[in-house]
Each structure stands twice: as C-alpha cells, then as structure tokens.
C-alpha cells in the first residue's frame, strides 16, 4: 500500500500529497525539479534540500525560503505568502485521482492549514504551513 506523504509542500505539499493513491514518484520528481530550480534563487544549500526531502523542519532561513519557493512554483502559495486554497484543491484532485475519501482528507488538511495565522514573511509562512501539514497528517494517521 502506498505510503502517506507529507511534503508541501505543497497542499501537494499541501495536503494533496498527504494522501494514499497518488503517484509518489511523479510528485517527488516534480518537487525535486522545482526545488533544484529554487536552490539558486534563494541561496539554499544541498543540506536544505535534504531536510525538505526527508520531511524535516528547515534548519536555516534559506531552507524555509526554499520551501516557500517550491510552494509558489506549485501555485499553492500566493504572492501574499498565503495558501491559495483553490489551487490547493485542484492539486488535491490531481494527486488523489478524484477519489472522494482521499480528496476529503486532503481538502480538510488544506483548509485547516489555510486558516492558521502565519507570519508576513513568506519563508516563515511556508515553514508554518509545513508544520501544520505534518501535524494534521499525524492527526489523520497519515504519518
């Protein structure tokens, strides 16, 4: 049975990736492509990328910015540093194959995390959202 994933990253990393039944290889490849492009943009190091891949909290500010950059490339973090729930719902549909049970969990997690208060700093906000996704995934028994 495929493993539950919390990345994102994205409601992908962002709720959508938190559910069973999506193509983990495809999602990881897309995330890595975005993350590698973001490394230079935000001045992050390979260790920051490894923290992201291992689903660990960022250990540097640049690591937090890496997460924000990836979330923006996925379209789930808007220009104000807030989750774009409409985009997150679309990603959830894409990664769950529109399976109603999986989609419900992904949207629930996305909506819960979109409602939290986050710092104005986009990098700090991305880290806060990531912590929320991980926490909610644990509550839902996904991790």
PDB file of C-alpha atoms in Angstrom:
ATOM      1  CA  UNK A   1       0.000   0.000   0.000  1.00  0.00           C
ATOM      2  CA  UNK A   2       1.482   3.351  -0.947  1.00  0.00           C
ATOM      3  CA  UNK A   3       2.853   5.389   1.928  1.00  0.00           C
ATOM      4  CA  UNK A   4       1.266   8.628   3.053  1.00  0.00           C
ATOM      5  CA  UNK A   5       3.452  11.542   2.203  1.00  0.00           C
ATOM      6  CA  UNK A   6       3.724  14.972   3.708  1.00  0.00           C
ATOM      7  CA  UNK A   7       5.728  17.314   1.715  1.00  0.00           C
ATOM      8  CA  UNK A   8       4.321  20.897   0.764  1.00  0.00           C
ATOM      9  CA  UNK A   9       4.891  21.020   0.415  1.00  0.00           C
ATOM     10  CA  UNK A  10       2.768  21.583  -1.138  1.00  0.00           C
ATOM     11  CA  UNK A  11      -1.286  21.372  -0.320  1.00  0.00           C
ATOM     12  CA  UNK A  12       0.520  18.964  -2.528  1.00  0.00           C
ATOM     13  CA  UNK A  13       2.789  19.699  -0.457  1.00  0.00           C
ATOM     14  CA  UNK A  14      -0.090  20.839   0.812  1.00  0.00           C
ATOM     15  CA  UNK A  15      -2.467  18.273   1.670  1.00  0.00           C
ATOM     16  CA  UNK A  16      -2.744  16.629  -1.693  1.00  0.00           C
ATOM     17  CA  UNK A  17       0.499  14.808  -1.227  1.00  0.00           C
ATOM     18  CA  UNK A  18      -0.619  13.648   2.137  1.00  0.00           C
ATOM     19  CA  UNK A  19      -2.963  11.024   0.796  1.00  0.00           C
ATOM     20  CA  UNK A  20      -2.616   7.477  -0.426  1.00  0.00           C
ATOM     21  CA  UNK A  21      -3.021   6.574  -4.003  1.00  0.00           C
ATOM     22  CA  UNK A  22      -1.102   9.252  -5.842  1.00  0.00           C
ATOM     23  CA  UNK A  23       1.955   8.653  -7.937  1.00  0.00           C
ATOM     24  CA  UNK A  24       4.645   9.360  -5.345  1.00  0.00           C
ATOM     25  CA  UNK A  25       7.457   9.073  -7.903  1.00  0.00           C
ATOM     26  CA  UNK A  26       5.858  11.639 -10.192  1.00  0.00           C
ATOM     27  CA  UNK A  27       5.107  14.010  -7.330  1.00  0.00           C
ATOM     28  CA  UNK A  28       8.632  13.684  -5.944  1.00  0.00           C
ATOM     29  CA  UNK A  29      10.163  14.253  -9.384  1.00  0.00           C
ATOM     30  CA  UNK A  30       8.134  17.442  -9.843  1.00  0.00           C
ATOM     31  CA  UNK A  31       9.002  18.613  -6.343  1.00  0.00           C
ATOM     32  CA  UNK A  32      12.713  17.937  -6.911  1.00  0.00           C
ATOM     33  CA  UNK A  33      12.670  19.771 -10.227  1.00  0.00           C
ATOM     34  CA  UNK A  34      11.127  22.817  -8.563  1.00  0.00           C
ATOM     35  CA  UNK A  35      13.388  22.562  -5.524  1.00  0.00           C
ATOM     36  CA  UNK A  36      16.547  22.378  -7.623  1.00  0.00           C
ATOM     37  CA  UNK A  37      15.460  25.461  -9.571  1.00  0.00           C
ATOM     38  CA  UNK A  38      14.768  27.237  -6.284  1.00  0.00           C
ATOM     39  CA  UNK A  39      18.143  26.417  -4.696  1.00  0.00           C
ATOM     40  CA  UNK A  40      19.964  29.180  -6.536  1.00  0.00           C
ATOM     41  CA  UNK A  41      17.045  31.604  -6.369  1.00  0.00           C
ATOM     42  CA  UNK A  42      17.002  31.610  -2.578  1.00  0.00           C
ATOM     43  CA  UNK A  43      20.631  30.771  -1.809  1.00  0.00           C
ATOM     44  CA  UNK A  44      19.757  27.431  -0.214  1.00  0.00           C
ATOM     45  CA  UNK A  45      22.282  24.621   0.137  1.00  0.00           C
ATOM     46  CA  UNK A  46      22.025  20.908  -0.606  1.00  0.00           C
ATOM     47  CA  UNK A  47      21.523  20.288   3.125  1.00  0.00           C
ATOM     48  CA  UNK A  48      18.394  22.465   2.973  1.00  0.00           C
ATOM     49  CA  UNK A  49      17.133  20.344   0.096  1.00  0.00           C
ATOM     50  CA  UNK A  50      17.854  17.166   2.064  1.00  0.00           C
ATOM     51  CA  UNK A  51      15.831  18.482   5.018  1.00  0.00           C
ATOM     52  CA  UNK A  52      12.925  19.088   2.645  1.00  0.00           C
ATOM     53  CA  UNK A  53      13.190  15.633   1.053  1.00  0.00           C
ATOM     54  CA  UNK A  54      13.376  13.982   4.493  1.00  0.00           C
ATOM     55  CA  UNK A  55      10.309  15.988   5.595  1.00  0.00           C
ATOM     56  CA  UNK A  56      12.304  17.581   8.408  1.00  0.00           C
ATOM     57  CA  UNK A  57      11.865  21.166   9.625  1.00  0.00           C
ATOM     58  CA  UNK A  58      14.141  23.644   7.891  1.00  0.00           C
ATOM     59  CA  UNK A  59      17.336  24.305   9.830  1.00  0.00           C
ATOM     60  CA  UNK A  60      18.185  27.576   8.077  1.00  0.00           C
ATOM     61  CA  UNK A  61      16.303  30.617   6.885  1.00  0.00           C
ATOM     62  CA  UNK A  62      17.302  29.735   3.323  1.00  0.00           C
ATOM     63  CA  UNK A  63      15.755  26.300   3.857  1.00  0.00           C
ATOM     64  CA  UNK A  64      12.477  27.981   4.787  1.00  0.00           C
ATOM     65  CA  UNK A  65      12.751  30.144   1.679  1.00  0.00           C
ATOM     66  CA  UNK A  66      13.361  27.017  -0.392  1.00  0.00           C
ATOM     67  CA  UNK A  67      10.009  25.681   0.811  1.00  0.00           C
ATOM     68  CA  UNK A  68       8.280  28.964   0.025  1.00  0.00           C
ATOM     69  CA  UNK A  69       9.784  28.988  -3.468  1.00  0.00           C
ATOM     70  CA  UNK A  70       8.680  25.407  -4.161  1.00  0.00           C
ATOM     71  CA  UNK A  71       5.186  26.135  -2.865  1.00  0.00           C
ATOM     72  CA  UNK A  72       4.996  29.176  -5.150  1.00  0.00           C
ATOM     73  CA  UNK A  73       6.179  27.133  -8.140  1.00  0.00           C
ATOM     74  CA  UNK A  74       3.426  24.614  -7.375  1.00  0.00           C
ATOM     75  CA  UNK A  75       0.982  27.533  -7.255  1.00  0.00           C
ATOM     76  CA  UNK A  76      -0.220  26.870  -3.730  1.00  0.00           C
ATOM     77  CA  UNK A  77       1.469  29.836  -2.031  1.00  0.00           C
ATOM     78  CA  UNK A  78       0.246  33.136  -3.403  1.00  0.00           C
ATOM     79  CA  UNK A  79       2.038  36.448  -3.785  1.00  0.00           C
ATOM     80  CA  UNK A  80       0.994  37.447  -0.266  1.00  0.00           C
ATOM     81  CA  UNK A  81       2.565  34.360   1.300  1.00  0.00           C
ATOM     82  CA  UNK A  82      -0.816  32.733   1.977  1.00  0.00           C
ATOM     83  CA  UNK A  83      -2.114  29.360   0.857  1.00  0.00           C
ATOM     84  CA  UNK A  84      -4.201  29.503  -2.296  1.00  0.00           C
ATOM     85  CA  UNK A  85      -6.946  27.087  -1.288  1.00  0.00           C
ATOM     86  CA  UNK A  86      -8.498  26.968  -4.766  1.00  0.00           C
ATOM     87  CA  UNK A  87      -5.148  25.954  -6.275  1.00  0.00           C
ATOM     88  CA  UNK A  88      -4.625  23.531  -3.390  1.00  0.00           C
ATOM     89  CA  UNK A  89      -7.981  21.904  -4.055  1.00  0.00           C
ATOM     90  CA  UNK A  90      -7.073  21.488  -7.730  1.00  0.00           C
ATOM     91  CA  UNK A  91      -3.735  19.898  -6.780  1.00  0.00           C
ATOM     92  CA  UNK A  92      -5.586  17.628  -4.350  1.00  0.00           C
ATOM     93  CA  UNK A  93      -7.883  16.469  -7.151  1.00  0.00           C
ATOM     94  CA  UNK A  94      -4.879  15.863  -9.393  1.00  0.00           C
ATOM     95  CA  UNK A  95      -2.945  13.818  -6.838  1.00  0.00           C
ATOM     96  CA  UNK A  96      -5.871  11.836  -5.422  1.00  0.00           C
ATOM     97  CA  UNK A  97      -7.401  10.882  -8.749  1.00  0.00           C
ATOM     98  CA  UNK A  98     -10.638  12.470  -7.517  1.00  0.00           C
ATOM     99  CA  UNK A  99     -11.099   9.595  -5.035  1.00  0.00           C
ATOM    100  CA  UNK A 100     -13.794  11.068  -2.738  1.00  0.00           C
ATOM    101  CA  UNK A 101     -12.355   9.764   0.554  1.00  0.00           C
ATOM    102  CA  UNK A 102      -8.798  10.786  -0.254  1.00  0.00           C
ATOM    103  CA  UNK A 103      -9.905  14.124  -1.643  1.00  0.00           C
ATOM    104  CA  UNK A 104     -11.917  14.843   1.504  1.00  0.00           C
ATOM    105  CA  UNK A 105      -8.873  14.289   3.741  1.00  0.00           C
ATOM    106  CA  UNK A 106      -6.592  16.371   1.513  1.00  0.00           C
ATOM    107  CA  UNK A 107      -9.066  19.256   1.370  1.00  0.00           C
ATOM    108  CA  UNK A 108      -9.710  19.059   5.096  1.00  0.00           C
ATOM    109  CA  UNK A 109      -5.997  19.334   5.854  1.00  0.00           C
ATOM    110  CA  UNK A 110      -5.569  22.130   3.313  1.00  0.00           C
ATOM    111  CA  UNK A 111      -8.487  24.100   4.745  1.00  0.00           C
ATOM    112  CA  UNK A 112      -7.298  23.667   8.333  1.00  0.00           C
ATOM    113  CA  UNK A 113      -3.805  24.814   7.484  1.00  0.00           C
ATOM    114  CA  UNK A 114      -5.013  27.696   5.297  1.00  0.00           C
ATOM    115  CA  UNK A 115      -6.872  29.053   8.336  1.00  0.00           C
ATOM    116  CA  UNK A 116      -3.834  29.311  10.626  1.00  0.00           C
ATOM    117  CA  UNK A 117      -2.193  32.641  11.308  1.00  0.00           C
ATOM    118  CA  UNK A 118       1.232  32.793   9.680  1.00  0.00           C
ATOM    119  CA  UNK A 119       3.988  35.411   9.673  1.00  0.00           C
ATOM    120  CA  UNK A 120       4.055  38.003   6.882  1.00  0.00           C
ATOM    121  CA  UNK A 121       7.485  36.731   5.850  1.00  0.00           C
ATOM    122  CA  UNK A 122       6.831  34.206   3.056  1.00  0.00           C
ATOM    123  CA  UNK A 123       9.700  31.967   4.136  1.00  0.00           C
ATOM    124  CA  UNK A 124       8.476  31.792   7.724  1.00  0.00           C
ATOM    125  CA  UNK A 125       4.898  31.318   6.491  1.00  0.00           C
ATOM    126  CA  UNK A 126       5.916  28.333   4.328  1.00  0.00           C
ATOM    127  CA  UNK A 127       7.601  26.725   7.331  1.00  0.00           C
ATOM    128  CA  UNK A 128       4.481  27.298   9.466  1.00  0.00           C
ATOM    129  CA  UNK A 129       2.280  25.740   6.790  1.00  0.00           C
ATOM    130  CA  UNK A 130       4.636  22.779   6.522  1.00  0.00           C
ATOM    131  CA  UNK A 131       4.456  22.221  10.277  1.00  0.00           C
ATOM    132  CA  UNK A 132       0.665  22.371  10.072  1.00  0.00           C
ATOM    133  CA  UNK A 133       0.527  19.842   7.223  1.00  0.00           C
ATOM    134  CA  UNK A 134       2.762  17.463   9.129  1.00  0.00           C
ATOM    135  CA  UNK A 135       0.775  17.855  12.351  1.00  0.00           C
ATOM    136  CA  UNK A 136      -2.535  17.291  10.572  1.00  0.00           C
ATOM    137  CA  UNK A 137      -1.131  14.289   8.707  1.00  0.00           C
ATOM    138  CA  UNK A 138      -0.178  12.755  12.048  1.00  0.00           C
ATOM    139  CA  UNK A 139      -3.663  13.501  13.458  1.00  0.00           C
ATOM    140  CA  UNK A 140      -5.221  11.789  10.454  1.00  0.00           C
ATOM    141  CA  UNK A 141      -2.941   8.774  10.856  1.00  0.00           C
ATOM    142  CA  UNK A 142      -1.145   9.505   7.605  1.00  0.00           C
ATOM    143  CA  UNK A 143       2.339   9.565   9.129  1.00  0.00           C
TER     144      UNK A 143
END
